[in-house]
């Protein structure tokens, strides 16, 4: 991983919002990780990409390509807070307890 989606304070008073989402590089070199994927996960990601291509075509001109693996319905970044809450709820429902995307319980490279 080399980039993240962050919510930052909006500096433009004309924007009408106090915060905005940005895609930026990770702050430190240590934050960058290489993810090792199983063949099964690679296959799931390929299927996901095919579905995403269909969604991109369906969205037409509304699609904004940011090169994200898990974008919104129109290609824009997902709100990290919404993602965290949803992941935690899904993990609890699956009986895994509370998980957070930045949890130290998520393994790094071996």
Short mmCIF file of C-alpha atoms in Angstrom, two decimals:
data_model
loop_
_atom_site.label_atom_id
_atom_site.label_comp_id
_atom_site.label_asym_id
_atom_site.label_seq_id
_atom_site.Cartn_x
_atom_site.Cartn_y
_atom_site.Cartn_z
CA UNK A 1 0.00 0.00 0.00
CA UNK A 2 1.34 3.42 -0.83
CA UNK A 3 -1.71 5.72 -0.68
CA UNK A 4 -4.60 6.37 1.65
CA UNK A 5 -7.86 8.29 1.69
CA UNK A 6 -8.02 10.96 4.37
CA UNK A 7 -10.54 13.51 5.54
CA UNK A 8 -8.93 16.94 5.88
CA UNK A 9 -10.19 20.39 6.82
CA UNK A 10 -11.42 22.36 3.83
CA UNK A 11 -9.47 25.59 3.51
CA UNK A 12 -11.69 27.16 0.84
CA UNK A 13 -14.62 28.93 2.56
CA UNK A 14 -16.48 28.99 -0.77
CA UNK A 15 -16.57 25.18 -0.82
CA UNK A 16 -19.51 25.10 1.61
CA UNK A 17 -18.05 22.18 3.58
CA UNK A 18 -15.68 22.04 6.52
CA UNK A 19 -13.88 18.89 5.37
CA UNK A 20 -13.08 17.03 2.15
CA UNK A 21 -11.66 13.65 1.15
CA UNK A 22 -8.24 13.42 -0.48
CA UNK A 23 -6.10 10.56 -1.78
CA UNK A 24 -2.49 11.06 -0.71
CA UNK A 25 0.73 9.18 -0.20
CA UNK A 26 1.32 7.59 3.20
CA UNK A 27 3.23 9.81 5.63
CA UNK A 28 6.10 7.53 6.50
CA UNK A 29 8.17 4.94 4.73
CA UNK A 30 7.28 2.41 7.43
CA UNK A 31 3.58 2.83 6.64
CA UNK A 32 4.12 1.47 3.13
CA UNK A 33 3.40 -2.25 2.92
CA UNK A 34 3.59 -5.02 0.40
CA UNK A 35 0.51 -7.19 0.56
CA UNK A 36 1.00 -10.86 -0.19
CA UNK A 37 -2.09 -12.29 -1.86
CA UNK A 38 -3.23 -15.88 -2.10
CA UNK A 39 -4.29 -17.18 -5.53
CA UNK A 40 -7.89 -17.20 -4.25
CA UNK A 41 -7.72 -13.54 -3.29
CA UNK A 42 -6.15 -12.65 -6.65
CA UNK A 43 -9.10 -14.36 -8.38
CA UNK A 44 -11.61 -12.48 -6.20
CA UNK A 45 -9.91 -9.18 -7.02
CA UNK A 46 -10.01 -9.98 -10.75
CA UNK A 47 -13.76 -10.64 -10.51
CA UNK A 48 -14.16 -7.45 -8.53
CA UNK A 49 -12.33 -5.50 -11.26
CA UNK A 50 -14.64 -6.98 -13.92
CA UNK A 51 -17.72 -5.89 -11.91
CA UNK A 52 -16.16 -2.49 -11.39
CA UNK A 53 -15.66 -2.13 -15.14
CA UNK A 54 -19.38 -2.79 -15.60
CA UNK A 55 -20.20 -0.18 -12.94
CA UNK A 56 -17.89 2.32 -14.64
CA UNK A 57 -19.66 1.81 -17.95
CA UNK A 58 -23.08 2.11 -16.28
CA UNK A 59 -22.05 5.36 -14.56
CA UNK A 60 -20.99 6.85 -17.91
CA UNK A 61 -19.78 10.42 -17.68
CA UNK A 62 -20.52 10.53 -13.94
CA UNK A 63 -17.57 8.16 -13.30
CA UNK A 64 -14.48 9.86 -11.85
CA UNK A 65 -11.49 7.55 -12.13
CA UNK A 66 -9.14 7.80 -9.16
CA UNK A 67 -7.54 4.37 -9.64
CA UNK A 68 -9.11 3.02 -6.45
CA UNK A 69 -9.78 -0.65 -5.75
CA UNK A 70 -12.90 0.11 -3.70
CA UNK A 71 -14.43 3.40 -4.88
CA UNK A 72 -17.96 4.74 -4.54
CA UNK A 73 -20.58 4.03 -7.22
CA UNK A 74 -19.08 6.85 -9.31
CA UNK A 75 -15.38 6.16 -8.73
CA UNK A 76 -14.77 8.69 -5.97
CA UNK A 77 -13.09 7.82 -2.66
CA UNK A 78 -15.21 6.19 0.03
CA UNK A 79 -15.39 8.02 3.34
CA UNK A 80 -12.87 6.25 5.64
CA UNK A 81 -15.17 6.71 8.66
CA UNK A 82 -18.08 5.01 6.89
CA UNK A 83 -15.79 2.18 5.78
CA UNK A 84 -14.47 1.69 9.33
CA UNK A 85 -17.96 1.55 10.83
CA UNK A 86 -19.18 -0.86 8.18
CA UNK A 87 -16.14 -3.16 8.54
CA UNK A 88 -16.52 -3.23 12.31
CA UNK A 89 -20.24 -4.09 12.06
CA UNK A 90 -19.56 -6.89 9.54
CA UNK A 91 -16.78 -8.37 11.70
CA UNK A 92 -18.96 -8.30 14.81
CA UNK A 93 -21.82 -9.95 12.90
CA UNK A 94 -19.39 -12.66 11.71
CA UNK A 95 -18.34 -13.30 15.32
CA UNK A 96 -14.82 -11.86 14.88
CA UNK A 97 -15.18 -9.06 17.42
CA UNK A 98 -14.22 -5.45 16.74
CA UNK A 99 -11.82 -4.88 13.85
CA UNK A 100 -10.55 -1.58 12.49
CA UNK A 101 -8.71 -1.17 9.14
CA UNK A 102 -5.63 0.24 10.91
CA UNK A 103 -5.70 -2.39 13.65
CA UNK A 104 -2.34 -3.79 14.68
CA UNK A 105 -4.03 -7.20 14.44
CA UNK A 106 -3.84 -6.98 10.65
CA UNK A 107 -0.66 -8.87 9.71
CA UNK A 108 2.11 -7.24 7.72
CA UNK A 109 4.69 -8.89 5.47
CA UNK A 110 6.11 -12.18 6.71
#
